[in-house]
mmCIF file with all atom_site columns, C-alpha atoms in Angstrom:
data_model
loop_
_atom_site.group_PDB
_atom_site.id
_atom_site.type_symbol
_atom_site.label_atom_id
_atom_site.label_alt_id
_atom_site.label_comp_id
_atom_site.label_asym_id
_atom_site.label_entity_id
_atom_site.label_seq_id
_atom_site.pdbx_PDB_ins_code
_atom_site.Cartn_x
_atom_site.Cartn_y
_atom_site.Cartn_z
_atom_site.occupancy
_atom_site.B_iso_or_equiv
_atom_site.pdbx_formal_charge
_atom_site.auth_seq_id
_atom_site.auth_comp_id
_atom_site.auth_asym_id
_atom_site.auth_atom_id
_atom_site.pdbx_PDB_model_num
ATOM 1   C CA . GLY A 1 1   ? 301.772 83.059  118.008 1.00 81.00 ? 1   GLY A CA 1
ATOM 2   C CA . ASN A 1 2   ? 300.706 84.770  114.829 1.00 87.00 ? 2   ASN A CA 1
ATOM 3   C CA . SER A 1 3   ? 299.122 82.800  112.016 1.00 91.00 ? 3   SER A CA 1
ATOM 4   C CA . VAL A 1 4   ? 297.359 83.310  108.691 1.00 94.00 ? 4   VAL A CA 1
ATOM 5   C CA . THR A 1 5   ? 294.854 80.924  107.152 1.00 96.00 ? 5   THR A CA 1
ATOM 6   C CA . GLN A 1 6   ? 293.759 81.339  103.563 1.00 94.00 ? 6   GLN A CA 1
ATOM 7   C CA . MET A 1 7   ? 291.443 79.282  101.437 1.00 88.00 ? 7   MET A CA 1
ATOM 8   C CA . GLU A 1 8   ? 292.840 76.180  99.833  1.00 83.00 ? 8   GLU A CA 1
ATOM 9   C CA . GLY A 1 9   ? 293.340 76.260  96.119  1.00 85.00 ? 9   GLY A CA 1
ATOM 10  C CA . PRO A 1 10  ? 293.537 75.893  93.338  1.00 94.00 ? 10  PRO A CA 1
ATOM 11  C CA . VAL A 1 11  ? 290.852 78.284  92.178  1.00 96.00 ? 11  VAL A CA 1
ATOM 12  C CA . THR A 1 12  ? 289.857 78.178  88.521  1.00 97.00 ? 12  THR A CA 1
ATOM 13  C CA . LEU A 1 13  ? 287.652 80.884  87.030  1.00 97.00 ? 13  LEU A CA 1
ATOM 14  C CA . SER A 1 14  ? 286.540 82.069  83.654  1.00 97.00 ? 14  SER A CA 1
ATOM 15  C CA . GLU A 1 15  ? 287.519 85.524  82.465  1.00 97.00 ? 15  GLU A CA 1
ATOM 16  C CA . GLU A 1 16  ? 285.263 88.292  83.866  1.00 97.00 ? 16  GLU A CA 1
ATOM 17  C CA . ALA A 1 17  ? 284.140 86.139  86.806  1.00 97.00 ? 17  ALA A CA 1
ATOM 18  C CA . PHE A 1 18  ? 284.047 87.480  90.371  1.00 98.00 ? 18  PHE A CA 1
ATOM 19  C CA . LEU A 1 19  ? 286.916 86.479  92.630  1.00 97.00 ? 19  LEU A CA 1
ATOM 20  C CA . THR A 1 20  ? 287.018 86.028  96.389  1.00 97.00 ? 20  THR A CA 1
ATOM 21  C CA . ILE A 1 21  ? 289.967 84.516  98.241  1.00 97.00 ? 21  ILE A CA 1
ATOM 22  C CA . ASN A 1 22  ? 289.327 84.210  101.959 1.00 97.00 ? 22  ASN A CA 1
ATOM 23  C CA . CYS A 1 23  ? 291.955 85.078  104.557 1.00 98.00 ? 23  CYS A CA 1
ATOM 24  C CA . THR A 1 24  ? 291.667 85.028  108.336 1.00 97.00 ? 24  THR A CA 1
ATOM 25  C CA . TYR A 1 25  ? 294.353 85.737  110.877 1.00 96.00 ? 25  TYR A CA 1
ATOM 26  C CA . THR A 1 26  ? 295.365 85.296  114.493 1.00 94.00 ? 26  THR A CA 1
ATOM 27  C CA . ALA A 1 27  ? 297.584 87.921  116.055 1.00 90.00 ? 27  ALA A CA 1
ATOM 28  C CA . THR A 1 28  ? 298.085 89.901  119.189 1.00 82.00 ? 28  THR A CA 1
ATOM 29  C CA . GLY A 1 29  ? 297.722 93.643  119.018 1.00 80.00 ? 29  GLY A CA 1
ATOM 30  C CA . TYR A 1 30  ? 296.950 95.448  115.781 1.00 83.00 ? 30  TYR A CA 1
ATOM 31  C CA . PRO A 1 31  ? 298.776 93.897  112.833 1.00 90.00 ? 31  PRO A CA 1
ATOM 32  C CA . SER A 1 32  ? 299.143 95.301  109.338 1.00 91.00 ? 32  SER A CA 1
ATOM 33  C CA . LEU A 1 33  ? 297.665 93.038  106.676 1.00 94.00 ? 33  LEU A CA 1
ATOM 34  C CA . PHE A 1 34  ? 298.927 92.386  103.171 1.00 95.00 ? 34  PHE A CA 1
ATOM 35  C CA . TRP A 1 35  ? 298.151 90.590  99.955  1.00 97.00 ? 35  TRP A CA 1
ATOM 36  C CA . TYR A 1 36  ? 301.150 89.634  97.852  1.00 96.00 ? 36  TYR A CA 1
ATOM 37  C CA . VAL A 1 37  ? 300.988 88.172  94.332  1.00 97.00 ? 37  VAL A CA 1
ATOM 38  C CA . GLN A 1 38  ? 303.488 85.830  92.701  1.00 94.00 ? 38  GLN A CA 1
ATOM 39  C CA . TYR A 1 39  ? 303.348 85.501  88.924  1.00 94.00 ? 39  TYR A CA 1
ATOM 40  C CA . PRO A 1 40  ? 304.844 82.356  87.383  1.00 89.00 ? 40  PRO A CA 1
ATOM 41  C CA . GLY A 1 41  ? 308.622 82.246  87.732  1.00 85.00 ? 41  GLY A CA 1
ATOM 42  C CA . GLU A 1 42  ? 308.829 85.527  89.648  1.00 88.00 ? 42  GLU A CA 1
ATOM 43  C CA . GLY A 1 43  ? 309.240 86.787  93.189  1.00 90.00 ? 43  GLY A CA 1
ATOM 44  C CA . LEU A 1 44  ? 306.445 88.152  95.348  1.00 93.00 ? 44  LEU A CA 1
ATOM 45  C CA . GLN A 1 45  ? 305.048 91.613  94.681  1.00 93.00 ? 45  GLN A CA 1
ATOM 46  C CA . LEU A 1 46  ? 302.961 93.659  97.070  1.00 94.00 ? 46  LEU A CA 1
ATOM 47  C CA . LEU A 1 47  ? 299.399 93.844  95.747  1.00 97.00 ? 47  LEU A CA 1
ATOM 48  C CA . LEU A 1 48  ? 297.729 95.830  98.534  1.00 96.00 ? 48  LEU A CA 1
ATOM 49  C CA . LYS A 1 49  ? 297.867 96.456  102.256 1.00 94.00 ? 49  LYS A CA 1
ATOM 50  C CA . ALA A 1 50  ? 295.835 97.841  105.143 1.00 94.00 ? 50  ALA A CA 1
ATOM 51  C CA . THR A 1 51  ? 297.231 99.045  108.426 1.00 90.00 ? 51  THR A CA 1
ATOM 52  C CA . LYS A 1 52  ? 294.200 99.497  110.678 1.00 89.00 ? 52  LYS A CA 1
ATOM 53  C CA . ALA A 1 53  ? 290.670 98.263  111.221 1.00 92.00 ? 53  ALA A CA 1
ATOM 54  C CA . ASP A 1 54  ? 288.127 99.155  108.501 1.00 94.00 ? 54  ASP A CA 1
ATOM 55  C CA . ASP A 1 55  ? 290.879 100.284 106.117 1.00 95.00 ? 55  ASP A CA 1
ATOM 56  C CA . LYS A 1 56  ? 290.383 99.153  102.537 1.00 97.00 ? 56  LYS A CA 1
ATOM 57  C CA . GLY A 1 57  ? 293.438 98.366  100.442 1.00 96.00 ? 57  GLY A CA 1
ATOM 58  C CA . SER A 1 58  ? 293.040 98.474  96.677  1.00 97.00 ? 58  SER A CA 1
ATOM 59  C CA . ASN A 1 59  ? 295.194 98.064  93.574  1.00 96.00 ? 59  ASN A CA 1
ATOM 60  C CA . LYS A 1 60  ? 294.688 96.889  89.981  1.00 95.00 ? 60  LYS A CA 1
ATOM 61  C CA . GLY A 1 61  ? 290.974 96.303  90.607  1.00 97.00 ? 61  GLY A CA 1
ATOM 62  C CA . PHE A 1 62  ? 291.616 94.131  93.671  1.00 98.00 ? 62  PHE A CA 1
ATOM 63  C CA . GLU A 1 63  ? 290.257 95.131  97.075  1.00 98.00 ? 63  GLU A CA 1
ATOM 64  C CA . ALA A 1 64  ? 290.446 93.864  100.644 1.00 98.00 ? 64  ALA A CA 1
ATOM 65  C CA . THR A 1 65  ? 288.985 95.327  103.828 1.00 98.00 ? 65  THR A CA 1
ATOM 66  C CA . TYR A 1 66  ? 290.580 94.922  107.264 1.00 96.00 ? 66  TYR A CA 1
ATOM 67  C CA . ARG A 1 67  ? 287.827 93.450  109.457 1.00 96.00 ? 67  ARG A CA 1
ATOM 68  C CA . LYS A 1 68  ? 288.958 93.312  113.053 1.00 93.00 ? 68  LYS A CA 1
ATOM 69  C CA . GLU A 1 69  ? 285.675 91.907  114.370 1.00 94.00 ? 69  GLU A CA 1
ATOM 70  C CA . THR A 1 70  ? 285.976 88.840  112.150 1.00 95.00 ? 70  THR A CA 1
ATOM 71  C CA . THR A 1 71  ? 289.817 88.887  111.946 1.00 95.00 ? 71  THR A CA 1
ATOM 72  C CA . SER A 1 72  ? 289.581 88.703  108.170 1.00 97.00 ? 72  SER A CA 1
ATOM 73  C CA . PHE A 1 73  ? 291.123 90.317  105.092 1.00 98.00 ? 73  PHE A CA 1
ATOM 74  C CA . HIS A 1 74  ? 289.391 88.721  102.121 1.00 98.00 ? 74  HIS A CA 1
ATOM 75  C CA . LEU A 1 75  ? 290.648 89.531  98.622  1.00 98.00 ? 75  LEU A CA 1
ATOM 76  C CA . GLU A 1 76  ? 288.063 90.418  95.953  1.00 98.00 ? 76  GLU A CA 1
ATOM 77  C CA . LYS A 1 77  ? 287.993 91.432  92.318  1.00 98.00 ? 77  LYS A CA 1
ATOM 78  C CA . GLY A 1 78  ? 284.874 92.079  90.330  1.00 97.00 ? 78  GLY A CA 1
ATOM 79  C CA . SER A 1 79  ? 286.078 90.854  86.940  1.00 96.00 ? 79  SER A CA 1
ATOM 80  C CA . VAL A 1 80  ? 289.222 88.754  86.645  1.00 97.00 ? 80  VAL A CA 1
ATOM 81  C CA . GLN A 1 81  ? 291.461 88.604  83.581  1.00 97.00 ? 81  GLN A CA 1
ATOM 82  C CA . VAL A 1 82  ? 293.718 85.872  82.246  1.00 97.00 ? 82  VAL A CA 1
ATOM 83  C CA . SER A 1 83  ? 296.673 88.023  83.322  1.00 96.00 ? 83  SER A CA 1
ATOM 84  C CA . ASP A 1 84  ? 295.541 87.700  86.971  1.00 97.00 ? 84  ASP A CA 1
ATOM 85  C CA . SER A 1 85  ? 296.572 84.035  86.977  1.00 97.00 ? 85  SER A CA 1
ATOM 86  C CA . ALA A 1 86  ? 299.087 83.774  89.812  1.00 96.00 ? 86  ALA A CA 1
ATOM 87  C CA . VAL A 1 87  ? 299.577 82.627  93.397  1.00 95.00 ? 87  VAL A CA 1
ATOM 88  C CA . TYR A 1 88  ? 298.142 84.986  96.005  1.00 96.00 ? 88  TYR A CA 1
ATOM 89  C CA . PHE A 1 89  ? 299.516 85.165  99.550  1.00 95.00 ? 89  PHE A CA 1
ATOM 90  C CA . CYS A 1 90  ? 297.866 86.768  102.541 1.00 96.00 ? 90  CYS A CA 1
ATOM 91  C CA . ALA A 1 91  ? 300.294 87.972  105.203 1.00 94.00 ? 91  ALA A CA 1
ATOM 92  C CA . LEU A 1 92  ? 300.438 89.947  108.424 1.00 92.00 ? 92  LEU A CA 1
ATOM 93  C CA . SER A 1 93  ? 303.039 92.066  110.156 1.00 88.00 ? 93  SER A CA 1
ATOM 94  C CA . ALA A 1 94  ? 302.698 92.329  113.898 1.00 78.00 ? 94  ALA A CA 1
ATOM 95  C CA . GLY A 1 95  ? 305.160 95.197  114.074 1.00 67.00 ? 95  GLY A CA 1
ATOM 96  C CA . GLY A 1 96  ? 307.717 95.343  116.800 1.00 66.00 ? 96  GLY A CA 1
ATOM 97  C CA . SER A 1 97  ? 311.388 95.781  116.136 1.00 58.00 ? 97  SER A CA 1
ATOM 98  C CA . ASN A 1 98  ? 311.875 93.690  113.032 1.00 61.00 ? 98  ASN A CA 1
ATOM 99  C CA . TYR A 1 99  ? 308.615 93.776  111.070 1.00 70.00 ? 99  TYR A CA 1
ATOM 100 C CA . LYS A 1 100 ? 308.608 90.081  110.244 1.00 82.00 ? 100 LYS A CA 1
ATOM 101 C CA . LEU A 1 101 ? 305.835 88.839  107.971 1.00 88.00 ? 101 LEU A CA 1
ATOM 102 C CA . THR A 1 102 ? 303.746 85.755  108.646 1.00 90.00 ? 102 THR A CA 1
ATOM 103 C CA . PHE A 1 103 ? 302.387 84.242  105.415 1.00 92.00 ? 103 PHE A CA 1
ATOM 104 C CA . GLY A 1 104 ? 299.483 82.036  104.533 1.00 93.00 ? 104 GLY A CA 1
ATOM 105 C CA . LYS A 1 105 ? 300.193 79.024  102.347 1.00 92.00 ? 105 LYS A CA 1
ATOM 106 C CA . GLY A 1 106 ? 299.108 80.722  99.141  1.00 93.00 ? 106 GLY A CA 1
ATOM 107 C CA . THR A 1 107 ? 296.189 80.235  96.736  1.00 95.00 ? 107 THR A CA 1
ATOM 108 C CA . LEU A 1 108 ? 296.775 79.420  93.094  1.00 95.00 ? 108 LEU A CA 1
ATOM 109 C CA . LEU A 1 109 ? 294.379 81.238  90.785  1.00 97.00 ? 109 LEU A CA 1
ATOM 110 C CA . THR A 1 110 ? 293.972 80.199  87.165  1.00 97.00 ? 110 THR A CA 1
ATOM 111 C CA . VAL A 1 111 ? 291.802 82.306  84.881  1.00 97.00 ? 111 VAL A CA 1
ATOM 112 C CA . ASN A 1 112 ? 290.710 80.747  81.602  1.00 96.00 ? 112 ASN A CA 1
ATOM 113 C CA . PRO A 1 113 ? 289.733 82.784  78.526  1.00 95.00 ? 113 PRO A CA 1
ATOM 114 C CA . ASN B 2 1   ? 316.813 101.232 91.063  1.00 71.00 ? 1   ASN B CA 1
ATOM 115 C CA . ALA B 2 2   ? 317.334 97.499  90.642  1.00 79.00 ? 2   ALA B CA 1
ATOM 116 C CA . GLY B 2 3   ? 315.462 96.804  93.884  1.00 92.00 ? 3   GLY B CA 1
ATOM 117 C CA . VAL B 2 4   ? 316.366 93.400  95.324  1.00 95.00 ? 4   VAL B CA 1
ATOM 118 C CA . THR B 2 5   ? 318.603 91.127  93.268  1.00 96.00 ? 5   THR B CA 1
ATOM 119 C CA . GLN B 2 6   ? 319.649 87.543  93.930  1.00 97.00 ? 6   GLN B CA 1
ATOM 120 C CA . THR B 2 7   ? 322.575 85.503  92.645  1.00 96.00 ? 7   THR B CA 1
ATOM 121 C CA . PRO B 2 8   ? 322.496 82.840  91.266  1.00 96.00 ? 8   PRO B CA 1
ATOM 122 C CA . LYS B 2 9   ? 319.068 82.191  89.713  1.00 94.00 ? 9   LYS B CA 1
ATOM 123 C CA . PHE B 2 10  ? 319.517 78.417  89.571  1.00 95.00 ? 10  PHE B CA 1
ATOM 124 C CA . ARG B 2 11  ? 321.907 75.947  91.166  1.00 96.00 ? 11  ARG B CA 1
ATOM 125 C CA . VAL B 2 12  ? 322.280 72.200  91.425  1.00 97.00 ? 12  VAL B CA 1
ATOM 126 C CA . LEU B 2 13  ? 324.369 70.771  94.268  1.00 96.00 ? 13  LEU B CA 1
ATOM 127 C CA . LYS B 2 14  ? 325.341 67.315  95.383  1.00 97.00 ? 14  LYS B CA 1
ATOM 128 C CA . THR B 2 15  ? 324.694 66.271  98.964  1.00 97.00 ? 15  THR B CA 1
ATOM 129 C CA . GLY B 2 16  ? 327.435 67.588  101.226 1.00 97.00 ? 16  GLY B CA 1
ATOM 130 C CA . GLN B 2 17  ? 328.525 70.443  98.969  1.00 97.00 ? 17  GLN B CA 1
ATOM 131 C CA . SER B 2 18  ? 328.491 74.011  100.176 1.00 96.00 ? 18  SER B CA 1
ATOM 132 C CA . MET B 2 19  ? 327.353 77.222  98.551  1.00 95.00 ? 19  MET B CA 1
ATOM 133 C CA . THR B 2 20  ? 326.494 80.849  99.228  1.00 97.00 ? 20  THR B CA 1
ATOM 134 C CA . LEU B 2 21  ? 323.473 82.736  97.930  1.00 97.00 ? 21  LEU B CA 1
ATOM 135 C CA . LEU B 2 22  ? 323.913 86.481  97.556  1.00 97.00 ? 22  LEU B CA 1
ATOM 136 C CA . CYS B 2 23  ? 321.187 89.068  98.038  1.00 98.00 ? 23  CYS B CA 1
ATOM 137 C CA . ALA B 2 24  ? 321.713 92.748  97.283  1.00 98.00 ? 24  ALA B CA 1
ATOM 138 C CA . GLN B 2 25  ? 319.362 95.714  97.688  1.00 96.00 ? 25  GLN B CA 1
ATOM 139 C CA . ASP B 2 26  ? 319.798 99.327  96.600  1.00 95.00 ? 26  ASP B CA 1
ATOM 140 C CA . MET B 2 27  ? 316.908 100.846 98.567  1.00 92.00 ? 27  MET B CA 1
ATOM 141 C CA . ASN B 2 28  ? 318.913 101.704 101.689 1.00 93.00 ? 28  ASN B CA 1
ATOM 142 C CA . HIS B 2 29  ? 316.779 99.294  103.711 1.00 93.00 ? 29  HIS B CA 1
ATOM 143 C CA . GLU B 2 30  ? 317.688 98.413  107.259 1.00 92.00 ? 30  GLU B CA 1
ATOM 144 C CA . TYR B 2 31  ? 316.033 94.986  107.419 1.00 93.00 ? 31  TYR B CA 1
ATOM 145 C CA . MET B 2 32  ? 316.727 91.982  105.231 1.00 95.00 ? 32  MET B CA 1
ATOM 146 C CA . TYR B 2 33  ? 315.246 88.481  105.217 1.00 95.00 ? 33  TYR B CA 1
ATOM 147 C CA . TRP B 2 34  ? 315.784 85.029  103.754 1.00 97.00 ? 34  TRP B CA 1
ATOM 148 C CA . TYR B 2 35  ? 312.784 82.789  103.083 1.00 96.00 ? 35  TYR B CA 1
ATOM 149 C CA . ARG B 2 36  ? 312.325 79.386  101.564 1.00 96.00 ? 36  ARG B CA 1
ATOM 150 C CA . GLN B 2 37  ? 309.264 78.447  99.563  1.00 93.00 ? 37  GLN B CA 1
ATOM 151 C CA . ASP B 2 38  ? 308.109 74.861  99.349  1.00 92.00 ? 38  ASP B CA 1
ATOM 152 C CA . PRO B 2 39  ? 304.921 73.498  97.741  1.00 85.00 ? 39  PRO B CA 1
ATOM 153 C CA . GLY B 2 40  ? 301.935 73.767  100.081 1.00 80.00 ? 40  GLY B CA 1
ATOM 154 C CA . MET B 2 41  ? 304.027 75.445  102.795 1.00 82.00 ? 41  MET B CA 1
ATOM 155 C CA . GLY B 2 42  ? 303.940 79.094  101.822 1.00 84.00 ? 42  GLY B CA 1
ATOM 156 C CA . LEU B 2 43  ? 307.044 81.093  102.725 1.00 91.00 ? 43  LEU B CA 1
ATOM 157 C CA . ARG B 2 44  ? 309.015 80.286  105.839 1.00 92.00 ? 44  ARG B CA 1
ATOM 158 C CA . LEU B 2 45  ? 311.553 82.635  107.364 1.00 93.00 ? 45  LEU B CA 1
ATOM 159 C CA . ILE B 2 46  ? 315.071 81.216  107.651 1.00 96.00 ? 46  ILE B CA 1
ATOM 160 C CA . HIS B 2 47  ? 317.094 84.125  109.056 1.00 96.00 ? 47  HIS B CA 1
ATOM 161 C CA . TYR B 2 48  ? 316.782 87.874  109.141 1.00 94.00 ? 48  TYR B CA 1
ATOM 162 C CA . SER B 2 49  ? 318.839 90.971  109.895 1.00 95.00 ? 49  SER B CA 1
ATOM 163 C CA . VAL B 2 50  ? 317.783 94.257  111.455 1.00 91.00 ? 50  VAL B CA 1
ATOM 164 C CA . GLY B 2 51  ? 320.928 96.099  110.482 1.00 92.00 ? 51  GLY B CA 1
ATOM 165 C CA . GLU B 2 52  ? 324.505 95.845  109.279 1.00 94.00 ? 52  GLU B CA 1
ATOM 166 C CA . GLY B 2 53  ? 326.439 93.373  111.395 1.00 94.00 ? 53  GLY B CA 1
ATOM 167 C CA . THR B 2 54  ? 323.333 91.781  112.952 1.00 94.00 ? 54  THR B CA 1
ATOM 168 C CA . THR B 2 55  ? 321.577 88.495  112.243 1.00 96.00 ? 55  THR B CA 1
ATOM 169 C CA . ALA B 2 56  ? 318.826 86.491  113.931 1.00 94.00 ? 56  ALA B CA 1
ATOM 170 C CA . LYS B 2 57  ? 317.147 83.118  113.531 1.00 94.00 ? 57  LYS B CA 1
ATOM 171 C CA . GLY B 2 58  ? 313.764 82.755  111.932 1.00 92.00 ? 58  GLY B CA 1
ATOM 172 C CA . GLU B 2 59  ? 311.364 79.858  111.813 1.00 89.00 ? 59  GLU B CA 1
ATOM 173 C CA . VAL B 2 60  ? 313.584 77.268  110.045 1.00 94.00 ? 60  VAL B CA 1
ATOM 174 C CA . PRO B 2 61  ? 317.276 78.210  110.612 1.00 96.00 ? 61  PRO B CA 1
ATOM 175 C CA . ASP B 2 62  ? 318.859 74.753  110.927 1.00 96.00 ? 62  ASP B CA 1
ATOM 176 C CA . GLY B 2 63  ? 321.458 73.962  108.247 1.00 96.00 ? 63  GLY B CA 1
ATOM 177 C CA . TYR B 2 64  ? 321.873 77.605  107.197 1.00 97.00 ? 64  TYR B CA 1
ATOM 178 C CA . ASN B 2 65  ? 324.127 80.473  108.192 1.00 97.00 ? 65  ASN B CA 1
ATOM 179 C CA . VAL B 2 66  ? 323.958 84.131  107.241 1.00 97.00 ? 66  VAL B CA 1
ATOM 180 C CA . SER B 2 67  ? 326.099 87.230  107.291 1.00 97.00 ? 67  SER B CA 1
ATOM 181 C CA . ARG B 2 68  ? 325.437 90.917  106.815 1.00 97.00 ? 68  ARG B CA 1
ATOM 182 C CA . LEU B 2 69  ? 328.826 92.611  106.602 1.00 95.00 ? 69  LEU B CA 1
ATOM 183 C CA . LYS B 2 70  ? 327.496 95.440  104.434 1.00 96.00 ? 70  LYS B CA 1
ATOM 184 C CA . LYS B 2 71  ? 324.112 97.094  104.722 1.00 96.00 ? 71  LYS B CA 1
ATOM 185 C CA . GLN B 2 72  ? 323.178 96.362  101.127 1.00 97.00 ? 72  GLN B CA 1
ATOM 186 C CA . ASN B 2 73  ? 324.132 92.666  101.120 1.00 97.00 ? 73  ASN B CA 1
ATOM 187 C CA . PHE B 2 74  ? 322.761 89.626  102.932 1.00 98.00 ? 74  PHE B CA 1
ATOM 188 C CA . LEU B 2 75  ? 324.417 86.250  102.333 1.00 98.00 ? 75  LEU B CA 1
ATOM 189 C CA . LEU B 2 76  ? 322.853 82.851  102.951 1.00 98.00 ? 76  LEU B CA 1
ATOM 190 C CA . GLY B 2 77  ? 325.220 79.900  103.317 1.00 97.00 ? 77  GLY B CA 1
ATOM 191 C CA . LEU B 2 78  ? 324.679 76.178  103.192 1.00 96.00 ? 78  LEU B CA 1
ATOM 192 C CA . GLU B 2 79  ? 327.705 74.440  104.714 1.00 92.00 ? 79  GLU B CA 1
ATOM 193 C CA . SER B 2 80  ? 326.718 70.862  103.868 1.00 96.00 ? 80  SER B CA 1
ATOM 194 C CA . ALA B 2 81  ? 323.731 70.695  101.545 1.00 96.00 ? 81  ALA B CA 1
ATOM 195 C CA . ALA B 2 82  ? 321.024 68.071  102.052 1.00 97.00 ? 82  ALA B CA 1
ATOM 196 C CA . PRO B 2 83  ? 318.176 67.014  99.735  1.00 96.00 ? 83  PRO B CA 1
ATOM 197 C CA . SER B 2 84  ? 315.712 68.526  102.252 1.00 96.00 ? 84  SER B CA 1
ATOM 198 C CA . GLN B 2 85  ? 317.150 71.925  101.335 1.00 97.00 ? 85  GLN B CA 1
ATOM 199 C CA . THR B 2 86  ? 315.870 71.641  97.776  1.00 97.00 ? 86  THR B CA 1
ATOM 200 C CA . SER B 2 87  ? 313.650 74.689  97.533  1.00 97.00 ? 87  SER B CA 1
ATOM 201 C CA . VAL B 2 88  ? 313.166 78.143  96.083  1.00 95.00 ? 88  VAL B CA 1
ATOM 202 C CA . TYR B 2 89  ? 314.910 80.790  98.178  1.00 97.00 ? 89  TYR B CA 1
ATOM 203 C CA . PHE B 2 90  ? 313.703 84.370  98.325  1.00 96.00 ? 90  PHE B CA 1
ATOM 204 C CA . CYS B 2 91  ? 315.424 87.380  99.774  1.00 97.00 ? 91  CYS B CA 1
ATOM 205 C CA . ALA B 2 92  ? 313.465 90.434  100.891 1.00 96.00 ? 92  ALA B CA 1
ATOM 206 C CA . SER B 2 93  ? 314.201 93.828  102.403 1.00 95.00 ? 93  SER B CA 1
ATOM 207 C CA . SER B 2 94  ? 312.249 96.526  104.181 1.00 90.00 ? 94  SER B CA 1
ATOM 208 C CA . TYR B 2 95  ? 312.340 99.775  106.127 1.00 82.00 ? 95  TYR B CA 1
ATOM 209 C CA . GLU B 2 96  ? 314.268 102.849 105.188 1.00 74.00 ? 96  GLU B CA 1
ATOM 210 C CA . VAL B 2 97  ? 314.845 105.149 108.180 1.00 74.00 ? 97  VAL B CA 1
ATOM 211 C CA . GLY B 2 98  ? 312.521 108.118 107.965 1.00 72.00 ? 98  GLY B CA 1
ATOM 212 C CA . ASP B 2 99  ? 310.026 106.347 105.697 1.00 74.00 ? 99  ASP B CA 1
ATOM 213 C CA . ALA B 2 100 ? 306.517 106.070 107.123 1.00 71.00 ? 100 ALA B CA 1
ATOM 214 C CA . ASP B 2 101 ? 306.054 102.668 105.461 1.00 77.00 ? 101 ASP B CA 1
ATOM 215 C CA . THR B 2 102 ? 307.919 100.494 107.907 1.00 73.00 ? 102 THR B CA 1
ATOM 216 C CA . ASP B 2 103 ? 306.661 97.000  107.219 1.00 78.00 ? 103 ASP B CA 1
ATOM 217 C CA . THR B 2 104 ? 306.245 96.446  103.469 1.00 87.00 ? 104 THR B CA 1
ATOM 218 C CA . GLN B 2 105 ? 308.782 93.906  102.257 1.00 91.00 ? 105 GLN B CA 1
ATOM 219 C CA . TYR B 2 106 ? 310.266 93.915  98.751  1.00 93.00 ? 106 TYR B CA 1
ATOM 220 C CA . PHE B 2 107 ? 311.259 90.591  97.273  1.00 94.00 ? 107 PHE B CA 1
ATOM 221 C CA . GLY B 2 108 ? 313.955 89.396  94.924  1.00 95.00 ? 108 GLY B CA 1
ATOM 222 C CA . PRO B 2 109 ? 313.240 87.056  91.978  1.00 94.00 ? 109 PRO B CA 1
ATOM 223 C CA . GLY B 2 110 ? 314.343 83.928  93.814  1.00 95.00 ? 110 GLY B CA 1
ATOM 224 C CA . THR B 2 111 ? 316.992 81.211  93.539  1.00 96.00 ? 111 THR B CA 1
ATOM 225 C CA . ARG B 2 112 ? 315.923 77.694  92.625  1.00 95.00 ? 112 ARG B CA 1
ATOM 226 C CA . LEU B 2 113 ? 318.204 75.220  94.397  1.00 97.00 ? 113 LEU B CA 1
ATOM 227 C CA . THR B 2 114 ? 318.217 71.480  93.821  1.00 97.00 ? 114 THR B CA 1
ATOM 228 C CA . VAL B 2 115 ? 320.256 69.186  96.047  1.00 97.00 ? 115 VAL B CA 1
ATOM 229 C CA . LEU B 2 116 ? 320.828 65.702  94.639  1.00 96.00 ? 116 LEU B CA 1
#
């Protein structure tokens, strides 16, 4: 079956530090890949997505590249802010008739001033 | 557009009580989903619907029932609540016919349920 593995948290960084959150996946076919973000007390919001190999998703300074050869979709940001403190979820959609998402367990990021 | 809304935001139940969580979306989406979120477990799919009048089981359906009588609403029911159902419940929706983006899901703000 499909699965997503993302790095264990929590991750604590100082403001302006570089961020990487690793995500690898197992899926048949050609899934779409997502990063969702959950701010404290809120629901999940789509951060970025990529639908095919070598695509780069980007939003709010975050980037992730769909690497089929390594089955990875690592999230990066060059300079994090306190406002980036949240839980980040990697997910995949294997398509088909219902577009279900398979989520990783989430990584808590805390950015200190 | 309100997007995806959930009612109620918080609820405390006693073991054995029943309740219904309501999810509504105004994006004309075909698909709707119920997830539960537990610490260290990520999100797990409870039930989903691919259209009005249809429902299907997800990863953890036991103890829950759902109904989708109207396209915009998706109800999650707990017939006899148990402490193991203490969780945060999220509803999501996706896929408007004719839209090229078929698999991005949009989430509600969640319902925090405690079963004593």
